[in-house]
Amino acid sequence: MNITRENIDELNAVVKVDIAKEDYAGKVDKILKDYRKNANIPGFRKGHVPMGMVKKQYGQAVLVDEVNKLLQDSLNKYLTEEKLDVLGNPLPKEQENFDWDKDDYSFEFELGLAPEFEVDLDLKKPVTKYNIVADEKMVNDQIESIQKQYGKLKTKDVVEEGDTVAGTFKNEEEGIENDSTIELSNIKGKRNLNKFVGAKVGDTITLKTKGLFEDDHALINHLKIEHDKAHDLDIEVEFTISEINERELADLDQELFDKLFGKDKVKSVTELKEKIKEDAAKQFEQQSDQQLMNDITEALIEATNFELPKEFLQKWIQTVGEKPLTEEEAAEEYEKSEKGLRYQLIEGKVVNDNNLNVDFNDLKSFTTEKIKQQMAQFGQMDPSEKELDDIAARILSNQDEVKRLSEQLMNEKLLEFYKENMKFDEKEVTYEEFVKAIYK
């Protein structure tokens, strides 16, 4: 067997594989002999079927199968030994008048080669790194929410803004009759709110469902309707009030602080505000990091220029799916996926050049840490090492979980590497400013 390569250009090559009779004949003969031993053909005793008949019936099928196996194995071995970084898979070139009755065969494959390039992390325009902080309004809103949560309900006769109102929603035509409790702070629009204000127990209010709540999906629970129906539902419903409650805010005292954070961990409103800011910063960090990774990805794609074997990749896309695509469909699919492919190559370059690969010990430690965090949420603060190892072993026996966790860990490694090796335009923003900036 002989394998040769012709480089068409820096991104395209053709590999030719020549297979001679001596490369496959021994295996084919052995398989046919095994067939002969076990063949059941009327008129012949088992194991006494003439070899000529066995060859006639099974010969070419066995030959094709063995040559294809040999071809695939030798091609994969060649690509590995030559350290060729290929994109997609080798594409067999069509051969006219191919004849399996010959003894020797030649096969040709087109290759798409990965480009050579460097990744420069010193970008001309630094990526913005958002540090999200809780502003005074957010802190005060959180404090009020805590006070409401731990406050007491006081029954009333007349509805005022901010009250909680219980009652029954009805619409006979739609078959709606459901008891529900409404926080008036969730009612959308002054017009709707005014219908409640001043109402008494026993009063019936007529409301339109469209735009009644800040979130249309609230209708699912309040009216007990299907999810798909909630978004476009535009009907009139009657709401008969059965109870009106005002939530008295809890006092900001040591008893409340101890309930929230443990004994004497927080001793004043000032410390409470600082604690809320700290907790908010931790929650915001994940969103900030995700946005930073997105922005770094976009910036590196834009700043790292290299050519791709576009024509080859479009031909490969035509063949790789469950059903073949037309040239036009493949071209469209390539346009959609090109940016993702570019970043895969950039990421691979960064990982290999800086030894950021994930090994099993890294993955086990990462998985164990995730398990600890999850157990802590359920009050299990000090699990044993054996317990952690057993859970980690179960998780890592699932290949889908291994893939998911490996991707998470690699993402964290890359982000940490970028943070240490790139310059950023750091910007402190409130959450509201952050949302406006990323969705502008």
GROMACS .gro file of C-alpha atoms in nm:
model
  440
    1MET     CA    1   0.000   0.000   0.000
    2ASN     CA    2   0.123   0.348  -0.083
    3ILE     CA    3  -0.007   0.690   0.031
    4THR     CA    4   0.098   1.018  -0.128
    5ARG     CA    5  -0.017   1.377  -0.085
    6GLU     CA    6  -0.034   1.666  -0.329
    7ASN     CA    7  -0.077   2.012  -0.174
    8ILE     CA    8  -0.304   2.220  -0.399
    9ASP     CA    9  -0.243   2.533  -0.187
   10GLU     CA   10  -0.199   2.617   0.181
   11LEU     CA   11  -0.558   2.517   0.263
   12ASN     CA   12  -0.631   2.230   0.023
   13ALA     CA   13  -0.466   1.897  -0.052
   14VAL     CA   14  -0.540   1.565  -0.225
   15VAL     CA   15  -0.432   1.234  -0.071
   16LYS     CA   16  -0.397   0.931  -0.296
   17VAL     CA   17  -0.415   0.581  -0.146
   18ASP     CA   18  -0.295   0.289  -0.361
   19ILE     CA   19  -0.404  -0.056  -0.240
   20ALA     CA   20  -0.252  -0.370  -0.392
   21LYS     CA   21  -0.394  -0.723  -0.389
   22GLU     CA   22  -0.146  -0.842  -0.128
   23ASP     CA   23  -0.276  -0.575   0.114
   24TYR     CA   24  -0.622  -0.731   0.142
   25ALA     CA   25  -0.616  -1.082  -0.014
   26GLY     CA   26  -0.520  -1.268   0.306
   27LYS     CA   27  -0.808  -1.121   0.509
   28VAL     CA   28  -1.061  -1.175   0.232
   29ASP     CA   29  -0.957  -1.541   0.191
   30LYS     CA   30  -0.977  -1.603   0.567
   31ILE     CA   31  -1.330  -1.456   0.590
   32LEU     CA   32  -1.448  -1.658   0.288
   33LYS     CA   33  -1.307  -1.978   0.443
   34ASP     CA   34  -1.501  -1.901   0.763
   35TYR     CA   35  -1.814  -1.845   0.552
   36ARG     CA   36  -1.757  -2.182   0.383
   37LYS     CA   37  -1.739  -2.362   0.720
   38ASN     CA   38  -2.072  -2.221   0.833
   39ALA     CA   39  -2.266  -2.181   0.504
   40ASN     CA   40  -2.600  -2.362   0.477
   41ILE     CA   41  -2.672  -2.415   0.106
   42PRO     CA   42  -2.929  -2.673  -0.009
   43GLY     CA   43  -2.763  -2.977  -0.166
   44PHE     CA   44  -2.438  -2.946   0.027
   45ARG     CA   45  -2.334  -3.064   0.371
   46LYS     CA   46  -2.228  -2.790   0.613
   47GLY     CA   47  -1.862  -2.712   0.555
   48HIS     CA   48  -1.850  -2.883   0.214
   49VAL     CA   49  -1.980  -2.603  -0.008
   50PRO     CA   50  -1.741  -2.548  -0.303
   51MET     CA   51  -1.522  -2.241  -0.253
   52GLY     CA   52  -1.609  -2.122  -0.602
   53MET     CA   53  -1.975  -2.100  -0.503
   54VAL     CA   54  -1.890  -1.918  -0.178
   55LYS     CA   55  -1.678  -1.665  -0.371
   56LYS     CA   56  -1.950  -1.615  -0.627
   57GLN     CA   57  -2.213  -1.548  -0.360
   58TYR     CA   58  -2.011  -1.350  -0.103
   59GLY     CA   59  -1.677  -1.264  -0.265
   60GLN     CA   60  -1.731  -0.909  -0.386
   61ALA     CA   61  -1.923  -0.798  -0.075
   62VAL     CA   62  -1.641  -0.921   0.150
   63LEU     CA   63  -1.380  -0.763  -0.079
   64VAL     CA   64  -1.550  -0.421  -0.076
   65ASP     CA   65  -1.594  -0.432   0.300
   66GLU     CA   66  -1.232  -0.525   0.371
   67VAL     CA   67  -1.087  -0.273   0.125
   68ASN     CA   68  -1.300   0.004   0.279
   69LYS     CA   69  -1.186  -0.091   0.630
   70LEU     CA   70  -0.823  -0.094   0.518
   71LEU     CA   71  -0.869   0.236   0.340
   72GLN     CA   72  -1.025   0.409   0.643
   73ASP     CA   73  -0.766   0.274   0.889
   74SER     CA   74  -0.469   0.365   0.670
   75LEU     CA   75  -0.604   0.714   0.596
   76ASN     CA   76  -0.665   0.789   0.965
   77LYS     CA   77  -0.319   0.658   1.054
   78TYR     CA   78  -0.161   0.872   0.781
   79LEU     CA   79  -0.335   1.191   0.899
   80THR     CA   80  -0.222   1.122   1.258
   81GLU     CA   81   0.139   1.040   1.168
   82GLU     CA   82   0.171   1.339   0.936
   83LYS     CA   83   0.010   1.561   1.205
   84LEU     CA   84  -0.226   1.712   0.952
   85ASP     CA   85  -0.480   1.948   1.108
   86VAL     CA   86  -0.781   1.892   0.885
   87LEU     CA   87  -1.120   2.062   0.888
   88GLY     CA   88  -1.427   1.843   0.846
   89ASN     CA   89  -1.355   1.495   0.709
   90PRO     CA   90  -1.167   1.377   0.399
   91LEU     CA   91  -1.399   1.380   0.096
   92PRO     CA   92  -1.361   1.092  -0.155
   93LYS     CA   93  -1.319   1.210  -0.513
   94GLU     CA   94  -1.557   1.055  -0.763
   95GLN     CA   95  -1.399   0.803  -1.001
   96GLU     CA   96  -1.558   0.714  -1.331
   97ASN     CA   97  -1.567   0.351  -1.442
   98PHE     CA   98  -1.434   0.217  -1.111
   99ASP     CA   99  -1.390  -0.161  -1.141
  100TRP     CA  100  -1.393  -0.391  -0.836
  101ASP     CA  101  -1.292  -0.684  -1.060
  102LYS     CA  102  -0.937  -0.547  -1.079
  103ASP     CA  103  -0.669  -0.657  -0.831
  104ASP     CA  104  -0.524  -0.315  -0.744
  105TYR     CA  105  -0.714   0.003  -0.654
  106SER     CA  106  -0.647   0.375  -0.623
  107PHE     CA  107  -0.856   0.617  -0.416
  108GLU     CA  108  -0.827   0.994  -0.387
  109PHE     CA  109  -0.951   1.218  -0.106
  110GLU     CA  110  -0.980   1.594  -0.085
  111LEU     CA  111  -0.860   1.752   0.240
  112GLY     CA  112  -0.941   2.092   0.387
  113LEU     CA  113  -0.644   2.208   0.596
  114ALA     CA  114  -0.664   2.434   0.902
  115PRO     CA  115  -0.491   2.769   0.845
  116GLU     CA  116  -0.180   2.878   1.031
  117PHE     CA  117  -0.219   3.200   1.229
  118GLU     CA  118  -0.129   3.372   1.556
  119VAL     CA  119  -0.367   3.509   1.819
  120ASP     CA  120  -0.277   3.856   1.948
  121LEU     CA  121  -0.446   3.929   2.282
  122ASP     CA  122  -0.322   4.289   2.280
  123LEU     CA  123  -0.624   4.430   2.101
  124LYS     CA  124  -0.622   4.780   1.951
  125LYS     CA  125  -0.962   4.846   2.105
  126PRO     CA  126  -0.983   4.689   2.454
  127VAL     CA  127  -1.293   4.492   2.547
  128THR     CA  128  -1.519   4.653   2.809
  129LYS     CA  129  -1.527   4.466   3.139
  130TYR     CA  130  -1.841   4.556   3.332
  131ASN     CA  131  -1.828   4.557   3.712
  132ILE     CA  132  -2.193   4.556   3.816
  133VAL     CA  133  -2.279   4.716   4.150
  134ALA     CA  134  -2.605   4.749   4.339
  135ASP     CA  135  -2.717   5.113   4.344
  136GLU     CA  136  -2.903   5.277   4.631
  137LYS     CA  137  -3.244   5.215   4.472
  138MET     CA  138  -3.176   4.845   4.427
  139VAL     CA  139  -3.054   4.812   4.787
  140ASN     CA  140  -3.356   4.998   4.922
  141ASP     CA  141  -3.594   4.789   4.708
  142GLN     CA  142  -3.431   4.474   4.841
  143ILE     CA  143  -3.466   4.593   5.200
  144GLU     CA  144  -3.834   4.674   5.142
  145SER     CA  145  -3.885   4.330   4.985
  146ILE     CA  146  -3.727   4.168   5.295
  147GLN     CA  147  -3.946   4.375   5.524
  148LYS     CA  148  -4.257   4.269   5.331
  149GLN     CA  149  -4.153   3.904   5.331
  150TYR     CA  150  -4.104   3.899   5.709
  151GLY     CA  151  -4.383   4.145   5.789
  152LYS     CA  152  -4.737   4.073   5.911
  153LEU     CA  153  -5.064   4.081   5.720
  154LYS     CA  154  -5.332   4.319   5.845
  155THR     CA  155  -5.688   4.271   5.723
  156LYS     CA  156  -5.861   4.578   5.577
  157ASP     CA  157  -6.204   4.680   5.446
  158VAL     CA  158  -6.100   4.909   5.157
  159VAL     CA  159  -5.828   4.855   4.894
  160GLU     CA  160  -5.531   5.093   4.876
  161GLU     CA  161  -5.222   5.090   4.654
  162GLY     CA  162  -4.966   4.830   4.764
  163ASP     CA  163  -5.227   4.597   4.921
  164THR     CA  164  -5.273   4.225   4.861
  165VAL     CA  165  -5.621   4.132   4.735
  166ALA     CA  166  -5.773   3.782   4.734
  167GLY     CA  167  -6.072   3.690   4.524
  168THR     CA  168  -6.217   3.484   4.239
  169PHE     CA  169  -6.165   3.532   3.865
  170LYS     CA  170  -6.462   3.433   3.644
  171ASN     CA  171  -6.544   3.412   3.275
  172GLU     CA  172  -6.827   3.168   3.198
  173GLU     CA  173  -6.767   3.158   2.820
  174GLU     CA  174  -6.400   3.052   2.866
  175GLY     CA  175  -6.483   2.826   3.161
  176ILE     CA  176  -6.266   3.027   3.399
  177GLU     CA  177  -6.338   3.024   3.773
  178ASN     CA  178  -6.031   3.040   3.991
  179ASP     CA  179  -5.946   3.169   4.338
  180SER     CA  180  -5.633   3.380   4.339
  181THR     CA  181  -5.435   3.636   4.538
  182ILE     CA  182  -5.301   3.949   4.367
  183GLU     CA  183  -5.017   4.173   4.475
  184LEU     CA  184  -5.133   4.513   4.347
  185SER     CA  185  -4.768   4.605   4.279
  186ASN     CA  186  -4.782   4.352   3.993
  187ILE     CA  187  -5.081   4.518   3.825
  188LYS     CA  188  -4.984   4.698   3.505
  189GLY     CA  189  -5.108   5.049   3.426
  190LYS     CA  190  -5.274   5.319   3.634
  191ARG     CA  191  -5.614   5.249   3.474
  192ASN     CA  192  -5.620   4.889   3.596
  193LEU     CA  193  -5.487   4.984   3.940
  194ASN     CA  194  -5.755   5.251   3.984
  195LYS     CA  195  -6.026   4.985   3.941
  196PHE     CA  196  -5.900   4.818   4.261
  197VAL     CA  197  -5.829   5.126   4.471
  198GLY     CA  198  -6.134   5.209   4.685
  199ALA     CA  199  -6.305   4.872   4.626
  200LYS     CA  200  -6.441   4.672   4.922
  201VAL     CA  201  -6.487   4.305   5.014
  202GLY     CA  202  -6.772   4.164   4.802
  203ASP     CA  203  -6.722   4.413   4.516
  204THR     CA  204  -6.686   4.275   4.162
  205ILE     CA  205  -6.440   4.442   3.922
  206THR     CA  206  -6.443   4.391   3.544
  207LEU     CA  207  -6.094   4.365   3.396
  208LYS     CA  208  -5.935   4.302   3.055
  209THR     CA  209  -5.673   4.029   3.060
  210LYS     CA  210  -5.456   4.192   2.791
  211GLY     CA  211  -5.195   4.403   2.969
  212LEU     CA  212  -5.338   4.334   3.314
  213PHE     CA  213  -5.010   4.217   3.469
  214GLU     CA  214  -4.650   4.326   3.420
  215ASP     CA  215  -4.587   3.977   3.280
  216ASP     CA  216  -4.861   3.813   3.067
  217HIS     CA  217  -4.747   3.473   3.197
  218ALA     CA  218  -4.892   3.567   3.539
  219LEU     CA  219  -5.231   3.484   3.383
  220ILE     CA  220  -5.133   3.115   3.384
  221ASN     CA  221  -5.149   3.101   3.765
  222HIS     CA  222  -5.420   3.359   3.825
  223LEU     CA  223  -5.667   3.215   3.571
  224LYS     CA  224  -5.537   2.855   3.555
  225ILE     CA  225  -5.500   2.860   3.177
  226GLU     CA  226  -5.250   2.694   2.943
  227HIS     CA  227  -4.911   2.851   2.880
  228ASP     CA  228  -4.963   2.897   2.504
  229LYS     CA  229  -5.291   3.080   2.566
  230ALA     CA  230  -5.157   3.333   2.818
  231HIS     CA  231  -4.958   3.555   2.582
  232ASP     CA  232  -5.239   3.653   2.342
  233LEU     CA  233  -5.543   3.618   2.570
  234ASP     CA  234  -5.764   3.926   2.535
  235ILE     CA  235  -6.096   3.875   2.717
  236GLU     CA  236  -6.296   4.038   2.997
  237VAL     CA  237  -6.297   3.868   3.337
  238GLU     CA  238  -6.478   3.950   3.660
  239PHE     CA  239  -6.285   3.957   3.986
  240THR     CA  240  -6.491   3.935   4.307
  241ILE     CA  241  -6.296   4.050   4.615
  242SER     CA  242  -6.307   3.816   4.916
  243GLU     CA  243  -6.025   3.956   5.130
  244ILE     CA  244  -5.805   4.267   5.149
  245ASN     CA  245  -5.473   4.265   5.333
  246GLU     CA  246  -5.204   4.521   5.397
  247ARG     CA  247  -4.859   4.387   5.470
  248GLU     CA  248  -4.702   4.572   5.760
  249LEU     CA  249  -4.329   4.599   5.710
  250ALA     CA  250  -4.106   4.413   5.954
  251ASP     CA  251  -3.886   4.624   6.180
  252LEU     CA  252  -3.520   4.646   6.082
  253ASP     CA  253  -3.399   4.515   6.417
  254GLN     CA  254  -3.150   4.256   6.546
  255GLU     CA  255  -3.415   3.982   6.547
  256LEU     CA  256  -3.466   4.026   6.170
  257PHE     CA  257  -3.091   4.050   6.100
  258ASP     CA  258  -3.032   3.723   6.291
  259LYS     CA  259  -3.310   3.549   6.096
  260LEU     CA  260  -3.153   3.655   5.768
  261PHE     CA  261  -2.781   3.600   5.830
  262GLY     CA  262  -2.728   3.419   6.160
  263LYS     CA  263  -2.665   3.553   6.508
  264ASP     CA  264  -2.478   3.886   6.522
  265LYS     CA  265  -2.345   3.856   6.163
  266VAL     CA  266  -2.517   4.187   6.081
  267LYS     CA  267  -2.582   4.447   6.354
  268SER     CA  268  -2.710   4.760   6.180
  269VAL     CA  269  -2.895   4.888   5.875
  270THR     CA  270  -2.561   5.012   5.738
  271GLU     CA  271  -2.415   4.661   5.767
  272LEU     CA  272  -2.733   4.518   5.612
  273LYS     CA  273  -2.691   4.744   5.310
  274GLU     CA  274  -2.326   4.641   5.274
  275LYS     CA  275  -2.422   4.274   5.297
  276ILE     CA  276  -2.689   4.318   5.027
  277LYS     CA  277  -2.433   4.492   4.803
  278GLU     CA  278  -2.182   4.206   4.854
  279ASP     CA  279  -2.440   3.937   4.776
  280ALA     CA  280  -2.563   4.129   4.471
  281ALA     CA  281  -2.206   4.167   4.341
  282LYS     CA  282  -2.157   3.789   4.360
  283GLN     CA  283  -2.483   3.729   4.173
  284PHE     CA  284  -2.395   3.989   3.909
  285GLU     CA  285  -2.044   3.850   3.859
  286GLN     CA  286  -2.173   3.549   3.666
  287GLN     CA  287  -2.368   3.771   3.424
  288SER     CA  288  -2.073   4.007   3.390
  289ASP     CA  289  -1.836   3.717   3.317
  290GLN     CA  290  -2.071   3.570   3.058
  291GLN     CA  291  -2.094   3.903   2.879
  292LEU     CA  292  -1.717   3.948   2.901
  293MET     CA  293  -1.663   3.606   2.739
  294ASN     CA  294  -1.910   3.693   2.462
  295ASP     CA  295  -1.737   4.025   2.396
  296ILE     CA  296  -1.387   3.869   2.400
  297THR     CA  297  -1.505   3.606   2.151
  298GLU     CA  298  -1.643   3.870   1.913
  299ALA     CA  299  -1.331   4.085   1.949
  300LEU     CA  300  -1.089   3.797   1.878
  301ILE     CA  301  -1.288   3.686   1.574
  302GLU     CA  302  -1.275   4.040   1.439
  303ALA     CA  303  -0.905   4.090   1.515
  304THR     CA  304  -0.771   3.749   1.401
  305ASN     CA  305  -0.761   3.726   1.022
  306PHE     CA  306  -0.707   3.401   0.831
  307GLU     CA  307  -0.847   3.229   0.526
  308LEU     CA  308  -1.056   2.912   0.535
  309PRO     CA  309  -1.095   2.640   0.267
  310LYS     CA  310  -1.443   2.773   0.194
  311GLU     CA  311  -1.514   2.569  -0.120
  312PHE     CA  312  -1.408   2.243   0.049
  313LEU     CA  313  -1.613   2.316   0.361
  314GLN     CA  314  -1.923   2.387   0.157
  315LYS     CA  315  -1.882   2.054  -0.025
  316TRP     CA  316  -1.831   1.880   0.310
  317ILE     CA  317  -2.143   2.046   0.458
  318GLN     CA  318  -2.342   1.905   0.164
  319THR     CA  319  -2.262   1.549   0.274
  320VAL     CA  320  -2.236   1.563   0.654
  321GLY     CA  321  -2.604   1.587   0.755
  322GLU     CA  322  -2.879   1.327   0.766
  323LYS     CA  323  -2.981   1.421   0.413
  324PRO     CA  324  -2.765   1.576   0.137
  325LEU     CA  325  -2.792   1.953   0.082
  326THR     CA  326  -2.793   2.144  -0.244
  327GLU     CA  327  -2.501   2.378  -0.321
  328GLU     CA  328  -2.719   2.677  -0.231
  329GLU     CA  329  -2.828   2.523   0.101
  330ALA     CA  330  -2.468   2.432   0.187
  331ALA     CA  331  -2.349   2.785   0.106
  332GLU     CA  332  -2.618   2.929   0.334
  333GLU     CA  333  -2.528   2.687   0.612
  334TYR     CA  334  -2.160   2.777   0.577
  335GLU     CA  335  -2.237   3.149   0.618
  336LYS     CA  336  -2.427   3.071   0.939
  337SER     CA  337  -2.150   2.858   1.087
  338GLU     CA  338  -1.837   3.039   0.966
  339LYS     CA  339  -1.805   3.268   1.270
  340GLY     CA  340  -1.841   2.972   1.509
  341LEU     CA  341  -1.577   2.776   1.318
  342ARG     CA  342  -1.338   3.072   1.328
  343TYR     CA  343  -1.370   3.097   1.706
  344GLN     CA  344  -1.324   2.719   1.746
  345LEU     CA  345  -0.991   2.751   1.567
  346ILE     CA  346  -0.892   3.058   1.770
  347GLU     CA  347  -0.990   2.888   2.095
  348GLY     CA  348  -0.800   2.571   1.999
  349LYS     CA  349  -0.491   2.780   1.923
  350VAL     CA  350  -0.510   2.960   2.259
  351VAL     CA  351  -0.565   2.631   2.447
  352ASN     CA  352  -0.277   2.447   2.277
  353ASP     CA  353  -0.029   2.736   2.288
  354ASN     CA  354  -0.088   2.790   2.661
  355ASN     CA  355  -0.143   2.432   2.783
  356LEU     CA  356  -0.499   2.496   2.900
  357ASN     CA  357  -0.619   2.143   2.826
  358VAL     CA  358  -0.855   1.972   3.073
  359ASP     CA  359  -0.730   1.646   3.226
  360PHE     CA  360  -0.925   1.399   3.440
  361ASN     CA  361  -0.792   1.528   3.773
  362ASP     CA  362  -0.899   1.882   3.680
  363LEU     CA  363  -1.243   1.755   3.582
  364LYS     CA  364  -1.284   1.551   3.903
  365SER     CA  365  -1.186   1.848   4.124
  366PHE     CA  366  -1.421   2.077   3.931
  367THR     CA  367  -1.709   1.827   3.959
  368THR     CA  368  -1.648   1.778   4.333
  369GLU     CA  369  -1.659   2.155   4.390
  370LYS     CA  370  -1.989   2.180   4.203
  371ILE     CA  371  -2.132   1.898   4.417
  372LYS     CA  372  -2.023   2.077   4.737
  373GLN     CA  373  -2.193   2.398   4.624
  374GLN     CA  374  -2.515   2.216   4.544
  375MET     CA  375  -2.516   2.026   4.874
  376ALA     CA  376  -2.455   2.351   5.064
  377GLN     CA  377  -2.774   2.494   4.913
  378PHE     CA  378  -2.964   2.212   5.084
  379GLY     CA  379  -2.791   2.263   5.420
  380GLN     CA  380  -2.530   1.986   5.383
  381MET     CA  381  -2.226   2.194   5.471
  382ASP     CA  382  -1.970   1.921   5.553
  383PRO     CA  383  -2.007   1.611   5.331
  384SER     CA  384  -1.746   1.335   5.373
  385GLU     CA  385  -1.474   1.280   5.114
  386LYS     CA  386  -1.614   0.933   5.037
  387GLU     CA  387  -1.962   1.075   4.980
  388LEU     CA  388  -1.823   1.336   4.739
  389ASP     CA  389  -1.610   1.077   4.556
  390ASP     CA  390  -1.908   0.841   4.514
  391ILE     CA  391  -2.131   1.115   4.371
  392ALA     CA  392  -1.853   1.240   4.142
  393ALA     CA  393  -1.790   0.885   4.016
  394ARG     CA  394  -2.158   0.843   3.927
  395ILE     CA  395  -2.170   1.175   3.745
  396LEU     CA  396  -1.847   1.115   3.553
  397SER     CA  397  -1.965   0.772   3.437
  398ASN     CA  398  -2.218   0.956   3.217
  399GLN     CA  399  -2.053   1.070   2.893
  400ASP     CA  400  -2.303   1.350   2.838
  401GLU     CA  401  -2.223   1.490   3.184
  402VAL     CA  402  -1.849   1.457   3.118
  403LYS     CA  403  -1.889   1.657   2.797
  404ARG     CA  404  -2.103   1.925   2.964
  405LEU     CA  405  -1.873   1.966   3.266
  406SER     CA  406  -1.559   1.962   3.048
  407GLU     CA  407  -1.700   2.248   2.841
  408GLN     CA  408  -1.787   2.444   3.157
  409LEU     CA  409  -1.439   2.392   3.300
  410MET     CA  410  -1.268   2.486   2.972
  411ASN     CA  411  -1.480   2.800   2.955
  412GLU     CA  412  -1.371   2.895   3.308
  413LYS     CA  413  -1.005   2.824   3.229
  414LEU     CA  414  -1.019   3.036   2.915
  415LEU     CA  415  -1.193   3.324   3.089
  416GLU     CA  416  -0.939   3.320   3.372
  417PHE     CA  417  -0.656   3.315   3.116
  418TYR     CA  418  -0.808   3.607   2.925
  419LYS     CA  419  -0.853   3.806   3.247
  420GLU     CA  420  -0.486   3.758   3.333
  421ASN     CA  421  -0.348   3.826   2.986
  422MET     CA  422  -0.570   4.091   2.825
  423LYS     CA  423  -0.620   4.460   2.892
  424PHE     CA  424  -0.976   4.574   2.953
  425ASP     CA  425  -1.165   4.899   2.965
  426GLU     CA  426  -1.315   4.849   3.314
  427LYS     CA  427  -1.648   5.015   3.375
  428GLU     CA  428  -1.851   5.023   3.698
  429VAL     CA  429  -2.223   5.021   3.623
  430THR     CA  430  -2.555   4.957   3.791
  431TYR     CA  431  -2.751   4.655   3.674
  432GLU     CA  432  -2.990   4.880   3.483
  433GLU     CA  433  -2.697   5.050   3.305
  434PHE     CA  434  -2.546   4.707   3.229
  435VAL     CA  435  -2.868   4.586   3.064
  436LYS     CA  436  -2.896   4.905   2.857
  437ALA     CA  437  -2.531   4.875   2.746
  438ILE     CA  438  -2.547   4.512   2.627
  439TYR     CA  439  -2.888   4.542   2.460
  440LYS     CA  440  -2.828   4.881   2.297
   0.00000   0.00000   0.00000
